[in-house]
PDB file of C-alpha atoms in Angstrom:
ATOM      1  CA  UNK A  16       0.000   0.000   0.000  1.00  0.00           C
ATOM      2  CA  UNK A  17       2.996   2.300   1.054  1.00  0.00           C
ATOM      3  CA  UNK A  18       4.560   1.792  -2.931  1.00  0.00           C
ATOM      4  CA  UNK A  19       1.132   2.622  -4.213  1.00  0.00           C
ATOM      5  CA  UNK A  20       1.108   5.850  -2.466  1.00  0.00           C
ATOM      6  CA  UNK A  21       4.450   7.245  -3.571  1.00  0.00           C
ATOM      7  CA  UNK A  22       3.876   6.005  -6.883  1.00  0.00           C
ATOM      8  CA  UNK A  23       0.416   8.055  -6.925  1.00  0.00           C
ATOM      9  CA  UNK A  24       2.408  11.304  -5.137  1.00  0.00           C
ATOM     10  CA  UNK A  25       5.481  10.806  -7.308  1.00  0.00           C
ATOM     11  CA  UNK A  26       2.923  10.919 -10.341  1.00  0.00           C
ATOM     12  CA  UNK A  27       1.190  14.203  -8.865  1.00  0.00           C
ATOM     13  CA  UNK A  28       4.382  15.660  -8.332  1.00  0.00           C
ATOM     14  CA  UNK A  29       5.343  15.011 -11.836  1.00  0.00           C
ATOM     15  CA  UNK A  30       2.246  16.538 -13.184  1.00  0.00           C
ATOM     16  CA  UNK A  31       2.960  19.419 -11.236  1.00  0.00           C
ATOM     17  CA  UNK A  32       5.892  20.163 -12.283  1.00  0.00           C
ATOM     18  CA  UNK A  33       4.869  19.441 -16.045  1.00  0.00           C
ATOM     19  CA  UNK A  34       2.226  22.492 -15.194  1.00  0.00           C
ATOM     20  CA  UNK A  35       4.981  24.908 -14.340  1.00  0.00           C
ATOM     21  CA  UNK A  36       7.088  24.509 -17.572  1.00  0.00           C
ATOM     22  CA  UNK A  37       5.354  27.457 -19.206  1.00  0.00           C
ATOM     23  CA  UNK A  38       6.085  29.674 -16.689  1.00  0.00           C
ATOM     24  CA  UNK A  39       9.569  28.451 -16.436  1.00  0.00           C
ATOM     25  CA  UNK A  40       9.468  29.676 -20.155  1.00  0.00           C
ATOM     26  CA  UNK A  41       8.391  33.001 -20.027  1.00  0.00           C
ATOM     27  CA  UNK A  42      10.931  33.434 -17.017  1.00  0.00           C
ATOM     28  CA  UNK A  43      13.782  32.196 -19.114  1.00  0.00           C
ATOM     29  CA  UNK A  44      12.560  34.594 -21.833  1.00  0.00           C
ATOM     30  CA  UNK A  45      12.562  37.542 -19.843  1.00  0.00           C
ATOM     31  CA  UNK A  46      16.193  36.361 -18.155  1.00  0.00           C
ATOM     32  CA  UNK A  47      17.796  35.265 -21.483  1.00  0.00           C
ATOM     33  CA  UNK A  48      20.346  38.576 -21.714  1.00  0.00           C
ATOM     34  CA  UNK A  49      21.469  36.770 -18.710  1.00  0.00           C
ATOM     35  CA  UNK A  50      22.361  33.996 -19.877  1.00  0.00           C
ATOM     36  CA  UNK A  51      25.168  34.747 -22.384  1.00  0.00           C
ATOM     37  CA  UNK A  52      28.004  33.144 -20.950  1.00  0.00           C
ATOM     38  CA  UNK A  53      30.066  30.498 -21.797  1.00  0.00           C
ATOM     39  CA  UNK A  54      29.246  28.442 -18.643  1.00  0.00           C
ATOM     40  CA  UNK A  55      25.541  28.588 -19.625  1.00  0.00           C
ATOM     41  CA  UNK A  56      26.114  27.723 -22.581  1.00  0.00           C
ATOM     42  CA  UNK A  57      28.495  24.297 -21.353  1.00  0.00           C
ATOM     43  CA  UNK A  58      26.031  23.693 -18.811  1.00  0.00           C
ATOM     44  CA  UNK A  59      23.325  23.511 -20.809  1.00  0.00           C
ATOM     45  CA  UNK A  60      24.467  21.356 -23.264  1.00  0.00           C
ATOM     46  CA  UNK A  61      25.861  19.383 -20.723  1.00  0.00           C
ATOM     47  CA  UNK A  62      22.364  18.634 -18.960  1.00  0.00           C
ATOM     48  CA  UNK A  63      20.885  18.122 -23.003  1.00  0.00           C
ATOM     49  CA  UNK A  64      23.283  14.983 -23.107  1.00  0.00           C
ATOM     50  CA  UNK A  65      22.889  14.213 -19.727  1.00  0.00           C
ATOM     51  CA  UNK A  66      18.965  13.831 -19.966  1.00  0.00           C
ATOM     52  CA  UNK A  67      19.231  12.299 -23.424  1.00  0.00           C
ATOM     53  CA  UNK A  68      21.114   9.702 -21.850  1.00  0.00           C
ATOM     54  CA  UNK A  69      19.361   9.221 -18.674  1.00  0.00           C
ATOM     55  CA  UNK A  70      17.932   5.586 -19.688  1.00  0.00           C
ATOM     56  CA  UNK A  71      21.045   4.270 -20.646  1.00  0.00           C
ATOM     57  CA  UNK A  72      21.481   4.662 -24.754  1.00  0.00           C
ATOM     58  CA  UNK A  73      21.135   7.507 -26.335  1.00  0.00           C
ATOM     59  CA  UNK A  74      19.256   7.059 -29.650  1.00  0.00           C
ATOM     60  CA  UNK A  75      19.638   8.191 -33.082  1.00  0.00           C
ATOM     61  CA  UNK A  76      15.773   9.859 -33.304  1.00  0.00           C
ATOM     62  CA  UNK A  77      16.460  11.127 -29.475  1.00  0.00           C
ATOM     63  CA  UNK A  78      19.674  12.688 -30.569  1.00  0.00           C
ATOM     64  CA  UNK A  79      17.959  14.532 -33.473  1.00  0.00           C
ATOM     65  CA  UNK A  80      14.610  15.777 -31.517  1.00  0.00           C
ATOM     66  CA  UNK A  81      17.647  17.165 -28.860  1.00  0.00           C
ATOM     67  CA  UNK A  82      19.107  18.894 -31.937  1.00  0.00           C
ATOM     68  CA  UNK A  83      16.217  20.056 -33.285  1.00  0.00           C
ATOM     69  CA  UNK A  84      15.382  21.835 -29.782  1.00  0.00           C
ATOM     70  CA  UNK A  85      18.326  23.118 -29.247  1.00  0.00           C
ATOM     71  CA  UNK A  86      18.227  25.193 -31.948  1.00  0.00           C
ATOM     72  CA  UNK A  87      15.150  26.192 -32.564  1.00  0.00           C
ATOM     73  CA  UNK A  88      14.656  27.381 -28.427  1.00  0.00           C
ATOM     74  CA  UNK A  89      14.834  31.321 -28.134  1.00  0.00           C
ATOM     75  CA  UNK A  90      16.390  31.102 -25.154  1.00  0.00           C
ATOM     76  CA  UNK A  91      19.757  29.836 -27.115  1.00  0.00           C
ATOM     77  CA  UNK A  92      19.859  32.291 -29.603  1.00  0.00           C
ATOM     78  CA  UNK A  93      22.673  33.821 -28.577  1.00  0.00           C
ATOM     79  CA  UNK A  94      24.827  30.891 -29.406  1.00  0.00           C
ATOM     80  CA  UNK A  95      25.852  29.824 -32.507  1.00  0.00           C
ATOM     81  CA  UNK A  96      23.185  26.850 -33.229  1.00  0.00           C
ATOM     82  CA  UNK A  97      25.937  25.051 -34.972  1.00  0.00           C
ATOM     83  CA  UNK A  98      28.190  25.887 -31.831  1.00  0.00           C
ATOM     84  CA  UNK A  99      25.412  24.418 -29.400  1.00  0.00           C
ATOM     85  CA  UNK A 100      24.561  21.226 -31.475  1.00  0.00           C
ATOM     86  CA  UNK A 101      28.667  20.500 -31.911  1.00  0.00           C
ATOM     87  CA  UNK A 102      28.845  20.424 -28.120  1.00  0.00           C
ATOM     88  CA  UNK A 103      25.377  18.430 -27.450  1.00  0.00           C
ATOM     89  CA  UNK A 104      27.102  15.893 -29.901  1.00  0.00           C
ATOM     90  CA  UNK A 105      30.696  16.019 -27.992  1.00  0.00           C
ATOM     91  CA  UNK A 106      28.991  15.493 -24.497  1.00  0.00           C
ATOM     92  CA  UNK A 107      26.334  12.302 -26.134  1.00  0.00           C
ATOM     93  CA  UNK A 108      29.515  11.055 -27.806  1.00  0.00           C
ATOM     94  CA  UNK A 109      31.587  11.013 -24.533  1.00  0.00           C
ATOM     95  CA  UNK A 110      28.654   9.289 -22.438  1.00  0.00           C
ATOM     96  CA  UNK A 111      28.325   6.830 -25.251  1.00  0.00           C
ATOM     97  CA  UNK A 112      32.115   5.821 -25.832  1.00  0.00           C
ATOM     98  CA  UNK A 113      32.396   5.337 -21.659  1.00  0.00           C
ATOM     99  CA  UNK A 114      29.669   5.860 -19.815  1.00  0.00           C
ATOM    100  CA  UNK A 115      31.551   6.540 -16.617  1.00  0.00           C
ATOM    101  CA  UNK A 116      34.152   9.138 -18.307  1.00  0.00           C
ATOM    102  CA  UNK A 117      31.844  10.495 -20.090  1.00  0.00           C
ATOM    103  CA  UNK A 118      29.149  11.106 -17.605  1.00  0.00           C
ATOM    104  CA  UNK A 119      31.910  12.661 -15.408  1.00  0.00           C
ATOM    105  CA  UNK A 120      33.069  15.108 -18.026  1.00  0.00           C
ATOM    106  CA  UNK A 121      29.310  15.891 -18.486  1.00  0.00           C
ATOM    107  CA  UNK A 122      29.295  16.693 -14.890  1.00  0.00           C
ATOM    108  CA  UNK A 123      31.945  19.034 -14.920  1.00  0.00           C
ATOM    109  CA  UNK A 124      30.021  20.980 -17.907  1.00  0.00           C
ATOM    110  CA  UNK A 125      26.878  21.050 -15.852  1.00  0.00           C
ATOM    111  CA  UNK A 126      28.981  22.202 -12.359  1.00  0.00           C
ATOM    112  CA  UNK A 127      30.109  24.962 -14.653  1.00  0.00           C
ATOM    113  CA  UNK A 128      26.907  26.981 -13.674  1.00  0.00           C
ATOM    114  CA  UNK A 129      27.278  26.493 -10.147  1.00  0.00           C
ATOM    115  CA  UNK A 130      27.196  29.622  -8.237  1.00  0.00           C
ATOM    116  CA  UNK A 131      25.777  31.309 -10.702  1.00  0.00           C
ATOM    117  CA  UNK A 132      21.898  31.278  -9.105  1.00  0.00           C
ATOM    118  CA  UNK A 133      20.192  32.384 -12.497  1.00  0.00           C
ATOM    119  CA  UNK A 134      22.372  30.212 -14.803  1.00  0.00           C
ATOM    120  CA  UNK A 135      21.980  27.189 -12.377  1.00  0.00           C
ATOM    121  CA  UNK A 136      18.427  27.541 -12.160  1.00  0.00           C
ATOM    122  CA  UNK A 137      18.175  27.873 -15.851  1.00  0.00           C
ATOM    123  CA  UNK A 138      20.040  25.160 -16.522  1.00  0.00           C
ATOM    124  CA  UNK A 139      17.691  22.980 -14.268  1.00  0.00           C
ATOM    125  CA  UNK A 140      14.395  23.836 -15.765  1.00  0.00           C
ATOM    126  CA  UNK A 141      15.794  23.458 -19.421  1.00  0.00           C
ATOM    127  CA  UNK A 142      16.715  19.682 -18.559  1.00  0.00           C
ATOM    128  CA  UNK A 143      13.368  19.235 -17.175  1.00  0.00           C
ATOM    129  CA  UNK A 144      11.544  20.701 -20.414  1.00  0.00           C
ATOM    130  CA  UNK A 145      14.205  18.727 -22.710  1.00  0.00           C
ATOM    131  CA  UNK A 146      12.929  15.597 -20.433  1.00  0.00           C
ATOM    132  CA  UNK A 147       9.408  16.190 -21.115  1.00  0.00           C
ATOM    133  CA  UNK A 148      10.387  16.929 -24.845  1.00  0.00           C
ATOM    134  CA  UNK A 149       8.898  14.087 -26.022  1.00  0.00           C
ATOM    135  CA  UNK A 150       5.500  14.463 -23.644  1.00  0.00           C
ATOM    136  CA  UNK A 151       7.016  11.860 -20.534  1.00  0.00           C
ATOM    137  CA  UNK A 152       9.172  12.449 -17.897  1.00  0.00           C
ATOM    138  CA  UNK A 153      10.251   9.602 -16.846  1.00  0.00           C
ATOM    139  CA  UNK A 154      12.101   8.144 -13.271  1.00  0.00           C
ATOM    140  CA  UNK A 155      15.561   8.137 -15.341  1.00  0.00           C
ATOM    141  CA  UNK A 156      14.993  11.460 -16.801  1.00  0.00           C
ATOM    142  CA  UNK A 157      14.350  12.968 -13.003  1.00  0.00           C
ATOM    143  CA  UNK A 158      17.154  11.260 -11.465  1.00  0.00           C
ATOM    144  CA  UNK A 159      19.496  12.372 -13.743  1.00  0.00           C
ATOM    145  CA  UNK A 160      17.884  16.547 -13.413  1.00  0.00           C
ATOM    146  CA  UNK A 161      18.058  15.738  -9.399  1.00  0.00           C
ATOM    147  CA  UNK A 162      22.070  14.682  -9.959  1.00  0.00           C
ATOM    148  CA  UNK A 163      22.486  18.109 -11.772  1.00  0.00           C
ATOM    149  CA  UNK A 164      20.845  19.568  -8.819  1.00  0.00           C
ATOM    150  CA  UNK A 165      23.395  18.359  -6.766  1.00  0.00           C
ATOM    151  CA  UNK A 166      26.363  19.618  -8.465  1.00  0.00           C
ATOM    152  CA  UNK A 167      24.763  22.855  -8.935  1.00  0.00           C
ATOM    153  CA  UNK A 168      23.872  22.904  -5.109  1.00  0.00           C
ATOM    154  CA  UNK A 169      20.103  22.951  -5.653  1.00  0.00           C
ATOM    155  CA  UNK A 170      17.264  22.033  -3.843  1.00  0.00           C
ATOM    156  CA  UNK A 171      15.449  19.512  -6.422  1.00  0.00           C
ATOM    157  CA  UNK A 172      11.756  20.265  -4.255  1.00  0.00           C
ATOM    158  CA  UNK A 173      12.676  23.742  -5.830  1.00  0.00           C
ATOM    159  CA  UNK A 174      11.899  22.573  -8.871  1.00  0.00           C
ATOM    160  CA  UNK A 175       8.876  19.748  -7.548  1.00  0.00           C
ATOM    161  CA  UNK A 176      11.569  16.983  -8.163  1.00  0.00           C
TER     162      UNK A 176
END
């Protein structure tokens, strides 16, 4: 009865937080001259791979619908799209050649924001929006946003994780 309940609250929670990625939007919008920097930039692409990965592979039609975000979302525009998608493929490449390595390095690109309270937060909500990319967030894809949390020293309830 107890693992019904969590799985009913962890599903609520989920839905929550699915609720709040429009507003996460428009704040992101209104924030993006802030969010010009090279460790924004890193980090982001960083968390990209690291979500894209989160179930263990990393697929060809995954990598592409990644892509295709990436450089279509206003919030990047800043960066070079061919820039951004180079560096999403770098980090996939490195998780998918050794997972442990690569994850690492992926790690360091995400702790690049840390510190930085608007990048960091940023970062955050654009894994959980690349997560739900393809309309389910699943357990892998939230463990792997709540391990960016860490490194970037973030409460995941913050974010209903």
């Amino acid at each position: 009865m107890a693992f019904l309940h969590r799985l009913v609250s962890n599903a609520h929670s989920i839905s929550r937080l699915l609720e709040s990625a429009p507003k996460w939007r428009e704040q992101l919008l209104t924030k993006r001259n802030e969010l010009r920097g090279g460790s924004f930039r890193d980090a982001t692409m960083g968390i990209c791979a690291l979500v894209a990965a989160a179930d263990g592979s990393i697929d060809p039609d995954e990598r592409m619908r990644v892509a295709q975000l990436i450089g279509a979302d206003p919030i990047l525009q800043h960066f070079p799209t061919d820039e951004l998608r180079n560096l999403f493929e770098d980090n996939c490449n490195r998780i998918t050649m050794d997972p442990a390595f690569g994850r690492a390095y992926v790690m360091q690109q995400i702790a690049k924001a840390t510190g930085k309270a608007t990048e960091a937060r940023a970062v955050v909500q654009i894994g959980i929006m690349i997560g739900n990319a393809d309309g389910s967030f699943d357990a892998h894809e939230v463990a792997a946003v709540q391990e960016a949390c860490q490194v970037l020293h973030l409460d995941p309830r913050e974010f209903g994780l």
